[in-house]
Short mmCIF file of C-alpha atoms in Angstrom, two decimals:
data_model
loop_
_atom_site.label_atom_id
_atom_site.label_comp_id
_atom_site.label_asym_id
_atom_site.label_seq_id
_atom_site.Cartn_x
_atom_site.Cartn_y
_atom_site.Cartn_z
CA MET A 1131 -12.30 216.70 -158.59
CA SER A 1132 -11.63 213.43 -156.78
CA TYR A 1133 -9.15 213.03 -153.95
CA LYS A 1134 -7.18 210.13 -152.52
CA PHE A 1135 -8.86 210.54 -149.14
CA GLN A 1136 -12.21 209.74 -150.80
CA SER A 1137 -10.96 206.26 -151.69
CA LEU A 1138 -10.21 205.31 -148.08
CA PRO A 1139 -12.43 202.27 -147.34
CA GLN A 1140 -13.35 203.54 -143.87
CA LEU A 1141 -14.67 206.87 -145.22
CA VAL A 1142 -18.40 207.57 -145.68
CA ASP A 1143 -19.63 210.71 -147.42
CA HIS A 1144 -22.41 212.31 -145.36
CA ARG A 1145 -22.12 215.82 -146.75
CA LYS A 1146 -25.69 215.73 -148.03
CA SER A 1147 -27.23 213.91 -145.07
CA ILE A 1148 -25.57 215.52 -142.03
CA PRO A 1149 -28.02 217.70 -139.98
CA GLN A 1150 -27.84 221.34 -141.03
CA LYS A 1151 -29.63 224.65 -140.71
CA GLY A 1152 -28.32 226.89 -143.43
CA SER A 1153 -24.96 226.56 -145.15
CA TYR A 1154 -21.34 227.60 -144.71
CA SER A 1155 -19.72 230.01 -147.17
CA LYS A 1156 -16.92 228.96 -149.52
CA ARG A 1157 -13.30 229.62 -148.68
CA THR A 1158 -11.50 232.63 -150.11
CA LYS A 1159 -8.06 231.34 -149.07
CA LYS A 1160 -6.12 228.15 -149.80
CA ILE A 1161 -5.98 225.49 -147.07
CA THR A 1162 -2.60 225.65 -145.35
CA THR A 1163 -3.26 223.90 -142.03
CA ARG A 1164 -4.85 220.60 -141.05
CA VAL A 1165 -6.20 221.21 -137.55
CA TRP A 1166 -6.83 218.24 -135.22
CA HIS A 1167 -9.46 218.28 -132.49
CA HIS A 1168 -11.00 215.86 -130.03
CA SER A 1169 -14.62 216.13 -128.96
CA LEU A 1170 -14.29 216.10 -125.14
CA THR A 1171 -17.10 213.52 -125.11
CA LYS A 1172 -16.45 209.90 -124.13
CA LYS A 1173 -15.88 207.97 -127.33
CA ALA A 1174 -18.40 205.17 -126.60
CA LEU A 1175 -21.34 207.51 -125.89
CA GLY A 1176 -24.21 207.74 -128.34
CA GLY A 1177 -23.49 211.45 -128.78
CA SER A 1178 -19.88 210.90 -129.90
CA ILE A 1179 -20.71 210.76 -133.60
CA ALA A 1180 -20.75 213.31 -136.41
CA ALA A 1181 -24.56 213.68 -136.52
CA ALA A 1182 -24.75 214.48 -132.78
CA PHE A 1183 -21.93 217.02 -133.11
CA ALA A 1184 -23.90 218.63 -135.95
CA ASN A 1185 -26.99 219.00 -133.76
CA TYR A 1186 -24.87 220.50 -130.99
CA HIS A 1187 -23.20 222.99 -133.33
CA ILE A 1188 -26.55 223.96 -134.84
CA GLY A 1189 -27.60 224.67 -131.25
CA LEU A 1190 -24.71 227.15 -131.08
CA GLY A 1191 -26.18 228.95 -134.08
CA TRP A 1192 -23.78 227.42 -136.64
CA PRO A 1193 -25.05 226.05 -139.98
CA SER A 1194 -23.90 222.49 -139.22
CA VAL A 1195 -21.05 220.49 -137.71
CA GLY A 1196 -17.90 222.62 -137.56
CA TYR A 1197 -15.48 219.93 -138.79
CA HIS A 1198 -14.80 218.64 -142.28
CA PHE A 1199 -14.00 215.13 -141.05
CA VAL A 1200 -15.10 213.27 -137.92
CA ILE A 1201 -13.38 210.04 -136.90
CA GLU A 1202 -15.79 207.82 -134.94
CA PRO A 1203 -14.00 205.19 -132.78
CA GLN A 1204 -17.31 203.50 -131.88
CA ASN A 1205 -18.01 202.73 -135.55
CA THR A 1206 -15.39 200.45 -137.05
CA VAL A 1207 -14.88 199.17 -140.58
CA ASN A 1208 -13.10 195.96 -141.58
CA THR A 1209 -10.61 196.73 -144.36
CA SER A 1210 -7.93 194.70 -146.14
CA LYS A 1211 -5.42 196.22 -143.71
CA GLY A 1212 -7.47 195.42 -140.62
CA LYS A 1213 -10.06 197.18 -138.44
CA ARG A 1214 -10.35 200.93 -138.85
CA ALA A 1215 -12.39 203.68 -137.16
CA ARG A 1216 -14.96 205.19 -139.50
CA ILE A 1217 -14.36 208.62 -141.06
CA VAL A 1218 -17.42 210.77 -141.74
CA TYR A 1219 -16.85 213.31 -144.52
CA ALA A 1220 -19.20 215.94 -143.06
CA ASN A 1221 -18.41 219.18 -144.93
CA ASP A 1222 -16.89 219.88 -148.30
CA ILE A 1223 -13.22 220.77 -147.78
CA ASN A 1224 -13.82 224.06 -149.63
CA ASN A 1225 -16.39 225.21 -147.06
CA ARG A 1226 -15.24 227.72 -144.44
CA THR A 1227 -16.60 225.90 -141.40
CA TYR A 1228 -16.37 227.08 -137.78
CA HIS A 1229 -13.75 225.30 -135.68
CA VAL A 1230 -10.74 227.62 -135.16
CA GLY A 1231 -12.23 231.11 -135.09
CA ASN A 1232 -10.39 233.65 -137.22
CA SER A 1233 -8.28 230.91 -138.83
CA ASN A 1234 -11.26 229.16 -140.43
CA GLN A 1235 -10.49 230.49 -143.92
CA TYR A 1236 -7.32 228.45 -144.32
CA ALA A 1237 -7.86 225.60 -141.81
CA LEU A 1238 -9.22 222.11 -142.39
CA GLY A 1239 -11.00 220.68 -139.33
CA ILE A 1240 -10.60 217.04 -138.28
CA CYS A 1241 -12.16 215.78 -135.05
CA VAL A 1242 -11.39 212.45 -133.39
CA ALA A 1243 -14.41 211.63 -131.20
CA GLY A 1244 -13.44 210.97 -127.59
CA ASP A 1245 -12.18 212.68 -124.45
CA TYR A 1246 -8.48 211.98 -124.50
CA ARG A 1247 -7.80 213.78 -121.26
CA TYR A 1248 -9.00 210.51 -119.74
CA GLU A 1249 -9.27 207.96 -122.56
CA ASP A 1250 -6.67 206.22 -124.71
CA LEU A 1251 -6.71 206.08 -128.48
CA ASP A 1252 -7.46 202.60 -129.74
CA ASP A 1253 -5.46 200.96 -132.54
CA ALA A 1254 -8.29 201.29 -135.08
CA SER A 1255 -8.43 205.06 -134.51
CA LYS A 1256 -4.64 205.45 -134.64
CA ALA A 1257 -4.50 203.64 -137.97
CA THR A 1258 -7.32 205.78 -139.40
CA ILE A 1259 -5.63 208.96 -138.21
CA ASP A 1260 -2.37 207.99 -139.93
CA GLU A 1261 -4.09 206.96 -143.17
CA LEU A 1262 -6.29 210.07 -143.39
CA GLN A 1263 -3.33 212.36 -142.72
CA ALA A 1264 -1.22 210.55 -145.33
CA ALA A 1265 -4.02 210.84 -147.91
CA LEU A 1266 -4.46 214.57 -147.24
CA VAL A 1267 -0.72 215.09 -147.65
CA ALA A 1268 -0.80 213.15 -150.94
CA ASP A 1269 -3.75 215.30 -152.07
CA LYS A 1270 -1.75 218.45 -151.16
CA ILE A 1271 -4.56 219.63 -148.92
CA GLY A 1272 -2.64 221.80 -146.46
CA ASN A 1273 1.08 221.82 -145.78
CA GLN A 1274 1.19 221.46 -141.99
CA ASP A 1275 -0.63 219.77 -139.11
CA LYS A 1276 -1.51 221.51 -135.85
CA SER A 1277 -3.48 220.81 -132.73
CA HIS A 1278 -6.42 223.06 -131.85
CA ASN A 1279 -4.43 224.63 -129.01
CA GLU A 1280 -1.62 225.56 -131.42
CA MET A 1281 -3.91 227.88 -133.37
CA ALA A 1282 -3.96 231.64 -132.79
CA GLY A 1283 -5.88 232.58 -129.66
CA TYR A 1284 -6.50 229.02 -128.48
CA SER A 1285 -3.32 228.08 -126.58
CA TRP A 1286 -5.43 227.67 -123.42
CA LYS A 1287 -7.74 225.05 -124.96
CA SER A 1288 -7.63 221.46 -123.65
CA CYS A 1289 -7.70 220.26 -127.22
CA CYS A 1290 -5.93 218.23 -128.29
CA VAL A 1291 -4.65 216.27 -125.33
CA TYR A 1292 -3.35 213.12 -126.98
CA ASN A 1293 -0.33 210.94 -126.45
CA TYR A 1294 1.33 212.61 -129.43
CA LYS A 1295 4.35 210.32 -129.65
CA GLU A 1296 2.11 207.27 -130.09
CA ALA A 1297 -0.83 208.73 -131.99
CA PHE A 1298 0.24 211.84 -133.86
CA LYS A 1299 3.80 211.42 -134.99
CA PHE A 1300 3.32 214.42 -137.27
CA LEU A 1301 2.33 216.84 -134.46
CA ASP A 1302 4.52 218.54 -131.88
CA SER A 1303 3.63 217.96 -128.25
CA LYS A 1304 2.38 221.21 -126.77
CA LYS A 1305 0.36 221.34 -123.59
CA PRO A 1306 -2.32 224.02 -123.10
CA THR A 1307 -1.19 227.30 -121.55
CA ALA A 1308 -2.99 229.15 -118.78
CA VAL A 1309 -6.37 230.66 -119.64
CA PRO A 1310 -5.74 234.34 -120.55
CA GLY A 1311 -7.24 237.12 -118.47
CA LYS A 1312 -8.64 238.76 -121.61
CA TYR A 1313 -9.83 237.03 -124.76
CA LYS A 1314 -10.82 238.36 -128.18
CA ILE A 1315 -13.92 236.82 -129.74
CA GLN A 1316 -13.24 234.76 -132.85
CA GLU A 1317 -15.54 233.56 -135.62
CA GLY A 1318 -18.11 231.06 -134.33
CA ASP A 1319 -17.42 231.70 -130.62
CA THR A 1320 -20.22 231.49 -128.05
CA PHE A 1321 -20.13 231.94 -124.27
CA TRP A 1322 -21.06 228.28 -123.94
CA GLY A 1323 -18.15 227.15 -126.11
CA ILE A 1324 -15.68 229.50 -124.42
CA ALA A 1325 -16.72 228.29 -120.97
CA ASN A 1326 -16.00 224.69 -122.01
CA ASN A 1327 -12.55 224.50 -120.40
CA ASP A 1328 -10.82 222.89 -117.43
CA GLU A 1329 -10.62 226.06 -115.34
CA GLY A 1330 -14.16 225.86 -113.99
CA ILE A 1331 -15.27 229.11 -115.64
CA THR A 1332 -19.03 228.98 -116.16
CA VAL A 1333 -21.38 230.77 -118.54
CA GLU A 1334 -22.75 232.61 -115.49
CA ASP A 1335 -19.19 233.76 -114.67
CA LEU A 1336 -18.73 235.13 -118.20
CA ILE A 1337 -22.06 236.96 -118.08
CA ALA A 1338 -21.29 238.45 -114.65
CA ALA A 1339 -17.74 239.48 -115.63
CA ASN A 1340 -18.90 241.06 -118.90
CA PRO A 1341 -22.05 243.01 -118.00
CA ASN A 1342 -21.96 245.15 -121.14
CA VAL A 1343 -21.67 242.17 -123.51
CA ASP A 1344 -24.76 240.61 -125.08
CA PRO A 1345 -24.15 236.81 -125.33
CA LYS A 1346 -26.41 236.68 -128.39
CA LYS A 1347 -24.52 239.44 -130.25
CA LEU A 1348 -20.84 238.56 -129.87
CA LYS A 1349 -18.64 240.33 -132.41
CA VAL A 1350 -15.37 239.12 -133.90
CA GLY A 1351 -12.52 241.07 -132.29
CA GLN A 1352 -14.58 242.01 -129.23
CA SER A 1353 -12.55 241.73 -126.01
CA ILE A 1354 -14.05 239.95 -123.01
CA ASN A 1355 -12.89 238.97 -119.54
CA LEU A 1356 -12.04 235.26 -119.57
CA GLY A 1357 -9.52 234.17 -116.93
CA LYS A 1358 -10.59 237.14 -114.84
CA ALA A 1359 -14.17 235.89 -115.00
CA LYS A 1360 -13.60 232.86 -112.78
CA ASN A 1361 -15.92 232.90 -109.74
CA SER A 1362 -17.39 236.25 -110.83
CA TYR A 1363 -20.89 234.90 -110.43
CA THR A 1364 -21.99 234.60 -106.82
CA PRO A 1365 -25.66 233.75 -106.21
CA LYS A 1366 -27.20 235.93 -103.53
CA PRO A 1367 -29.03 233.63 -101.10
CA ASN A 1368 -31.46 236.33 -100.05
CA THR A 1369 -32.39 237.28 -103.59
CA PRO A 1370 -35.59 235.49 -104.66
CA LYS A 1371 -35.26 233.45 -107.83
CA LYS A 1372 -36.78 234.88 -110.96
CA PRO A 1373 -40.13 233.11 -111.48
CA GLN A 1374 -40.17 230.69 -114.41
CA ALA A 1375 -43.19 232.42 -115.88
CA SER A 1376 -41.07 235.52 -116.54
CA TYR A 1377 -38.71 233.69 -118.92
CA LYS A 1378 -39.28 233.44 -122.67
CA TYR A 1379 -39.00 229.66 -122.39
CA PRO A 1380 -40.10 228.67 -118.87
CA LEU A 1381 -39.39 225.10 -117.84
CA PRO A 1382 -41.52 222.90 -115.56
CA SER A 1383 -40.26 221.18 -112.43
CA GLY A 1384 -40.69 217.49 -111.65
CA VAL A 1385 -39.95 214.44 -113.76
CA TRP A 1386 -41.50 213.84 -117.18
CA LYS A 1387 -41.10 210.68 -119.23
CA HIS A 1388 -42.30 209.03 -122.40
CA TYR A 1389 -45.82 207.92 -121.54
CA GLU A 1390 -49.29 206.86 -122.56
CA LYS A 1391 -52.45 207.27 -120.55
CA PRO A 1392 -54.01 204.03 -119.20
CA ASP A 1393 -56.80 204.23 -121.77
CA GLY A 1394 -54.25 204.46 -124.58
CA LYS A 1395 -55.22 208.02 -125.48
CA ARG A 1396 -52.69 210.77 -125.88
CA GLY A 1397 -52.38 213.18 -123.00
CA GLU A 1398 -51.87 216.91 -123.49
CA TYR A 1399 -49.99 218.83 -120.79
CA GLU A 1400 -48.90 222.46 -120.68
CA GLU A 1401 -45.69 221.41 -118.90
CA VAL A 1402 -44.73 219.19 -121.84
CA LYS A 1403 -45.46 222.06 -124.23
CA GLN A 1404 -42.94 224.15 -122.28
CA ILE A 1405 -40.32 221.42 -122.71
CA GLN A 1406 -41.10 221.18 -126.43
CA ARG A 1407 -40.80 224.94 -126.98
CA ALA A 1408 -37.44 225.03 -125.21
CA LEU A 1409 -36.10 222.05 -127.18
CA ASN A 1410 -37.12 223.62 -130.49
CA ALA A 1411 -35.51 226.94 -129.48
CA LEU A 1412 -32.25 225.09 -128.79
CA TYR A 1413 -32.45 223.31 -132.19
CA PHE A 1414 -33.08 219.91 -130.65
CA LYS A 1415 -36.17 219.67 -132.80
CA CYS A 1416 -39.08 217.64 -131.45
CA GLY A 1417 -41.82 218.53 -133.92
CA LYS A 1418 -45.22 220.06 -133.23
CA VAL A 1419 -45.86 221.58 -129.80
CA ASP A 1420 -48.77 219.40 -128.76
CA GLY A 1421 -48.13 218.62 -125.08
CA TRP A 1422 -47.43 214.95 -125.79
CA TYR A 1423 -44.24 213.38 -124.42
CA GLY A 1424 -43.96 210.84 -127.20
CA ASP A 1425 -41.16 209.42 -129.32
CA LYS A 1426 -40.07 212.78 -130.76
CA VAL A 1427 -39.72 214.45 -127.36
CA ASP A 1428 -37.98 211.40 -125.94
CA ASP A 1429 -35.54 211.48 -128.87
CA ALA A 1430 -34.89 215.24 -128.56
CA ILE A 1431 -34.25 214.99 -124.80
CA THR A 1432 -31.90 212.06 -125.45
CA ARG A 1433 -29.97 214.07 -128.04
CA PHE A 1434 -29.76 217.05 -125.67
CA GLN A 1435 -28.43 214.80 -122.90
CA MET A 1436 -25.87 213.22 -125.23
CA VAL A 1437 -24.40 216.67 -125.76
CA TYR A 1438 -24.80 218.32 -122.35
CA LEU A 1439 -25.30 215.44 -119.87
CA PRO A 1440 -23.32 212.53 -121.39
CA PHE A 1441 -23.40 210.54 -118.14
CA GLU A 1442 -27.17 210.83 -117.77
CA VAL A 1443 -28.68 209.81 -121.10
CA ASP A 1444 -32.10 208.26 -120.50
CA GLY A 1445 -34.59 210.38 -122.45
CA ASP A 1446 -36.31 211.49 -119.24
CA TYR A 1447 -36.77 215.13 -118.26
CA GLY A 1448 -35.76 215.62 -114.63
CA PRO A 1449 -34.03 218.14 -112.32
CA ASN A 1450 -30.57 217.82 -113.89
CA THR A 1451 -31.88 218.10 -117.44
CA ARG A 1452 -33.99 221.08 -116.42
CA LYS A 1453 -31.00 222.83 -114.82
CA LYS A 1454 -28.80 222.23 -117.87
CA MET A 1455 -31.50 223.40 -120.29
CA GLN A 1456 -31.92 226.59 -118.26
CA ALA A 1457 -28.16 227.21 -118.44
CA VAL A 1458 -28.04 226.67 -122.20
CA LEU A 1459 -31.09 228.90 -122.78
CA LYS A 1460 -29.44 231.59 -120.65
CA SER A 1461 -26.16 231.31 -122.58
CA LYS A 1462 -28.15 232.05 -125.74
CA GLY A 1463 -29.76 235.13 -124.23
CA TYR A 1464 -33.23 233.67 -123.55
#
């Protein structure tokens, strides 16, 4: 079956080429709601594209990117009506992807790349948003539009935070509510994703406030401390740090960069092997663990930074990248 949205000139179909690890199941319910998200990543960054979101979501343990459509402001297309932001068709609309927890069965996910808490929507993106929404309405795909924070259980999310009157004439303006004290786990949730809010709640806080909860075995419907978790984690200055060697994926200190030895031969270092093992465990694949900080490691570190350190994307492994990798490994139970 063909749809009107597929004829939009700014749309590219990447359903077969988007990064994936496994596959989503098919829906068992009809789409009723078109749910709009924004990525919370600056729209001009290299990581603010559908493929980077897919790698990030795979890192959460999902099969692929959680949205059906991703609008990319940094990639524009010249159409007969003027410049438009590109739309990536990332998942078949009949797939039950992960983007709104327990509402995934009947919700279509659309993400506009950018962090609109601080950025403004450009005209090319606004036009694309209007045209995609109009096409979906014409195709009778869903009968209402909602923001992420209007979906059940997500009223505290800082998504979407748009200038609704100018950009989303078809959405009601609703600001996020306070983060609830208790929260019930929904489909696709992770501690890392839950901690991604404006309240300053960290993964360490969630772990400390929920001692009987295994971050790697979250169950739908499971109740956890959320708002009550803030500042739960307090490092004890007199407690010696756990030695890196005791972790499943220990990480080296220092700075490591893409390199070649003076004689042109490849160098093999155990520290680089540690970095490679950790990257592979987090689904930022860098190939064979050979101790060589070459193009593949440089690329994997860059992709990791695009997702977790968007203001420090250089492909080099240093103290900040090490600290962030440790946090992400910990959030996944390693």
